[in-house]
Every structure is written in C-alpha cells, then in structure tokens.
PDB file of C-alpha atoms in Angstrom:
ATOM      1  CA  ARG A   1      23.490  19.650 -23.282  1.00 58.00           C
ATOM      2  CA  LEU A   2      20.176  19.606 -24.299  1.00 67.00           C
ATOM      3  CA  GLY A   3      17.885  17.567 -21.779  1.00 72.00           C
ATOM      4  CA  ASP A   4      16.227  14.893 -21.130  1.00 74.00           C
ATOM      5  CA  ASN A   5      13.154  15.740 -23.378  1.00 84.00           C
ATOM      6  CA  ALA A   6      14.998  16.838 -26.067  1.00 91.00           C
ATOM      7  CA  VAL A   7      13.395  14.440 -28.585  1.00 90.00           C
ATOM      8  CA  ALA A   8      15.987  11.169 -28.675  1.00 87.00           C
ATOM      9  CA  TYR A   9      13.498   9.750 -31.901  1.00 88.00           C
ATOM     10  CA  SER A  10      10.472   9.803 -34.008  1.00 89.00           C
ATOM     11  CA  GLU A  11       9.124   7.661 -36.751  1.00 89.00           C
ATOM     12  CA  THR A  12       6.218   8.749 -38.759  1.00 89.00           C
ATOM     13  CA  GLY A  13       2.416   8.284 -37.415  1.00 89.00           C
ATOM     14  CA  LYS A  14       4.258   8.088 -33.728  1.00 89.00           C
ATOM     15  CA  PRO A  15       4.075  10.642 -30.963  1.00 90.00           C
ATOM     16  CA  ALA A  16       8.559  12.044 -30.916  1.00 91.00           C
ATOM     17  CA  ARG A  17       9.567  10.222 -27.959  1.00 91.00           C
ATOM     18  CA  THR A  18      12.043  11.894 -25.271  1.00 92.00           C
ATOM     19  CA  TRP A  19      15.574  11.383 -24.145  1.00 90.00           C
ATOM     20  CA  ASN A  20      13.728  10.214 -20.959  1.00 92.00           C
ATOM     21  CA  GLU A  21      11.166   8.711 -22.387  1.00 93.00           C
ATOM     22  CA  HIS A  22      14.181   6.315 -24.205  1.00 93.00           C
ATOM     23  CA  VAL A  23      16.166   5.406 -21.755  1.00 94.00           C
ATOM     24  CA  ASN A  24      13.304   4.798 -19.041  1.00 95.00           C
ATOM     25  CA  ASP A  25      11.889   1.817 -22.262  1.00 96.00           C
ATOM     26  CA  VAL A  26      15.228   0.723 -22.298  1.00 97.00           C
ATOM     27  CA  ALA A  27      14.983   0.351 -18.355  1.00 98.00           C
ATOM     28  CA  ASP A  28      11.561  -1.264 -18.971  1.00 98.00           C
ATOM     29  CA  VAL A  29      12.674  -3.999 -21.580  1.00 98.00           C
ATOM     30  CA  GLN A  30      16.446  -4.609 -19.223  1.00 98.00           C
ATOM     31  CA  ARG A  31      13.809  -5.129 -16.361  1.00 98.00           C
ATOM     32  CA  GLY A  32      11.329  -7.109 -17.953  1.00 98.00           C
ATOM     33  CA  LEU A  33      14.235  -9.524 -19.397  1.00 98.00           C
ATOM     34  CA  ILE A  34      16.240 -10.050 -15.716  1.00 98.00           C
ATOM     35  CA  ALA A  35      12.504 -10.732 -14.640  1.00 98.00           C
ATOM     36  CA  LEU A  36      12.337 -13.691 -16.626  1.00 97.00           C
ATOM     37  CA  GLY A  37      14.923 -14.954 -15.910  1.00 98.00           C
ATOM     38  CA  THR A  38      17.590 -13.833 -19.563  1.00 97.00           C
ATOM     39  CA  ARG A  39      21.594 -13.923 -17.666  1.00 96.00           C
ATOM     40  CA  ARG A  40      25.143 -12.461 -18.733  1.00 96.00           C
ATOM     41  CA  ASN A  41      25.671 -13.689 -22.105  1.00 93.00           C
ATOM     42  CA  ASP A  42      22.118 -15.123 -23.738  1.00 95.00           C
ATOM     43  CA  ARG A  43      21.345 -14.663 -26.946  1.00 94.00           C
ATOM     44  CA  VAL A  44      18.212 -12.263 -27.390  1.00 96.00           C
ATOM     45  CA  LEU A  45      16.020 -12.520 -31.130  1.00 92.00           C
ATOM     46  CA  LEU A  46      14.141 -10.000 -31.212  1.00 93.00           C
ATOM     47  CA  VAL A  47      11.862  -9.814 -35.267  1.00 89.00           C
ATOM     48  CA  GLY A  48      10.819  -6.535 -36.668  1.00 87.00           C
ATOM     49  CA  GLU A  49      11.088  -3.487 -39.137  1.00 86.00           C
ATOM     50  CA  PRO A  50      13.637  -0.979 -38.172  1.00 88.00           C
ATOM     51  CA  SER A  51      12.409   1.336 -35.875  1.00 90.00           C
ATOM     52  CA  GLY A  52      12.109   3.266 -32.716  1.00 90.00           C
ATOM     53  CA  VAL A  53      10.432  -0.268 -30.232  1.00 92.00           C
ATOM     54  CA  LEU A  54      13.148  -2.287 -32.131  1.00 94.00           C
ATOM     55  CA  ARG A  55      15.977  -0.136 -31.350  1.00 94.00           C
ATOM     56  CA  THR A  56      14.845   0.408 -27.706  1.00 96.00           C
ATOM     57  CA  ALA A  57      14.161  -3.897 -27.593  1.00 97.00           C
ATOM     58  CA  PHE A  58      17.550  -3.794 -29.088  1.00 97.00           C
ATOM     59  CA  LEU A  59      19.668  -1.606 -25.918  1.00 97.00           C
ATOM     60  CA  GLY A  60      17.308  -3.501 -23.207  1.00 98.00           C
ATOM     61  CA  VAL A  61      18.300  -6.591 -24.022  1.00 98.00           C
ATOM     62  CA  GLN A  62      23.122  -5.246 -24.098  1.00 98.00           C
ATOM     63  CA  CYS A  63      21.952  -3.565 -20.128  1.00 98.00           C
ATOM     64  CA  ALA A  64      20.542  -6.623 -19.741  1.00 98.00           C
ATOM     65  CA  GLY A  65      23.239  -8.587 -20.103  1.00 98.00           C
ATOM     66  CA  ALA A  66      22.772 -10.431 -23.193  1.00 97.00           C
ATOM     67  CA  THR A  67      23.525 -10.512 -26.773  1.00 95.00           C
ATOM     68  CA  PRO A  68      20.377  -9.429 -29.007  1.00 95.00           C
ATOM     69  CA  VAL A  69      20.071 -10.997 -31.704  1.00 92.00           C
ATOM     70  CA  VAL A  70      18.068  -9.045 -34.642  1.00 90.00           C
ATOM     71  CA  ILE A  71      16.068 -10.584 -37.660  1.00 87.00           C
ATOM     72  CA  TYR A  72      14.582  -8.209 -40.139  1.00 81.00           C
ATOM     73  CA  HIS A  73      12.895 -10.026 -42.462  1.00 71.00           C
ATOM     74  CA  HIS A  74       9.726 -12.069 -40.536  1.00 69.00           C
ATOM     75  CA  GLN A  75       9.537 -14.318 -43.484  1.00 74.00           C
ATOM     76  CA  GLN A  76      12.284 -16.421 -42.406  1.00 81.00           C
ATOM     77  CA  THR A  77      12.135 -20.125 -41.897  1.00 83.00           C
ATOM     78  CA  PRO A  78      12.745 -21.569 -38.582  1.00 85.00           C
ATOM     79  CA  VAL A  79      15.999 -23.190 -39.832  1.00 88.00           C
ATOM     80  CA  GLU A  80      17.441 -19.603 -41.057  1.00 84.00           C
ATOM     81  CA  ILE A  81      16.376 -18.934 -37.366  1.00 84.00           C
ATOM     82  CA  SER A  82      18.374 -20.997 -35.856  1.00 86.00           C
ATOM     83  CA  PHE A  83      21.213 -21.131 -37.533  1.00 85.00           C
ATOM     84  CA  ALA A  84      21.284 -17.489 -37.482  1.00 82.00           C
ATOM     85  CA  MET A  85      20.499 -17.752 -33.115  1.00 84.00           C
ATOM     86  CA  GLN A  86      23.526 -19.957 -33.631  1.00 85.00           C
ATOM     87  CA  ARG A  87      26.096 -18.420 -35.526  1.00 83.00           C
ATOM     88  CA  SER A  88      25.239 -15.160 -33.469  1.00 77.00           C
TER      89      SER A  88
END
C-alpha cells in the first residue's frame, strides 16, 4: 500500500494531488451535486479538456449516483450537446 499521501496524479505546471486530496475532492463534488438536487440516474454534463479536474468531477458525479456525460470539445453546438445528453 502506498498510503494516503502518495501521488494520485500530476499535471504539467500544477502541484501533484495526493490520493487523500483526490478522495476529498471527489467527495466535495459529490456533496455539492447532491446539495444542488442531483439524484440517482440524473445526467450531468461535463465540458472540458482531459485533466485531473475533469477526472475528479467525473468520479464525483458517479459517486452522487448520476451519469456523467463528457464533452471534450467545448465548441460543440447546442444541438450536438443536446444529442449527447439524450443518447447517454
């Protein structure tokens, strides 16, 4: 076992995140979504580039019982975004 302070991930130009920090970040996302009214089987749209923040949000959505829908290209049209949400 590596321990809670082992590095979970790192990104260029940003401080490394430990497993303990990562777990706490995911739990914060989960609690925030639930406080906003997210329920099991809801779909939550995540828009962004592949990153530690997006990964944390993705896991937080799953922990809240919802389904993450990820769009990596933020210049998609509303019609394309709607299509992705309906098909998830």
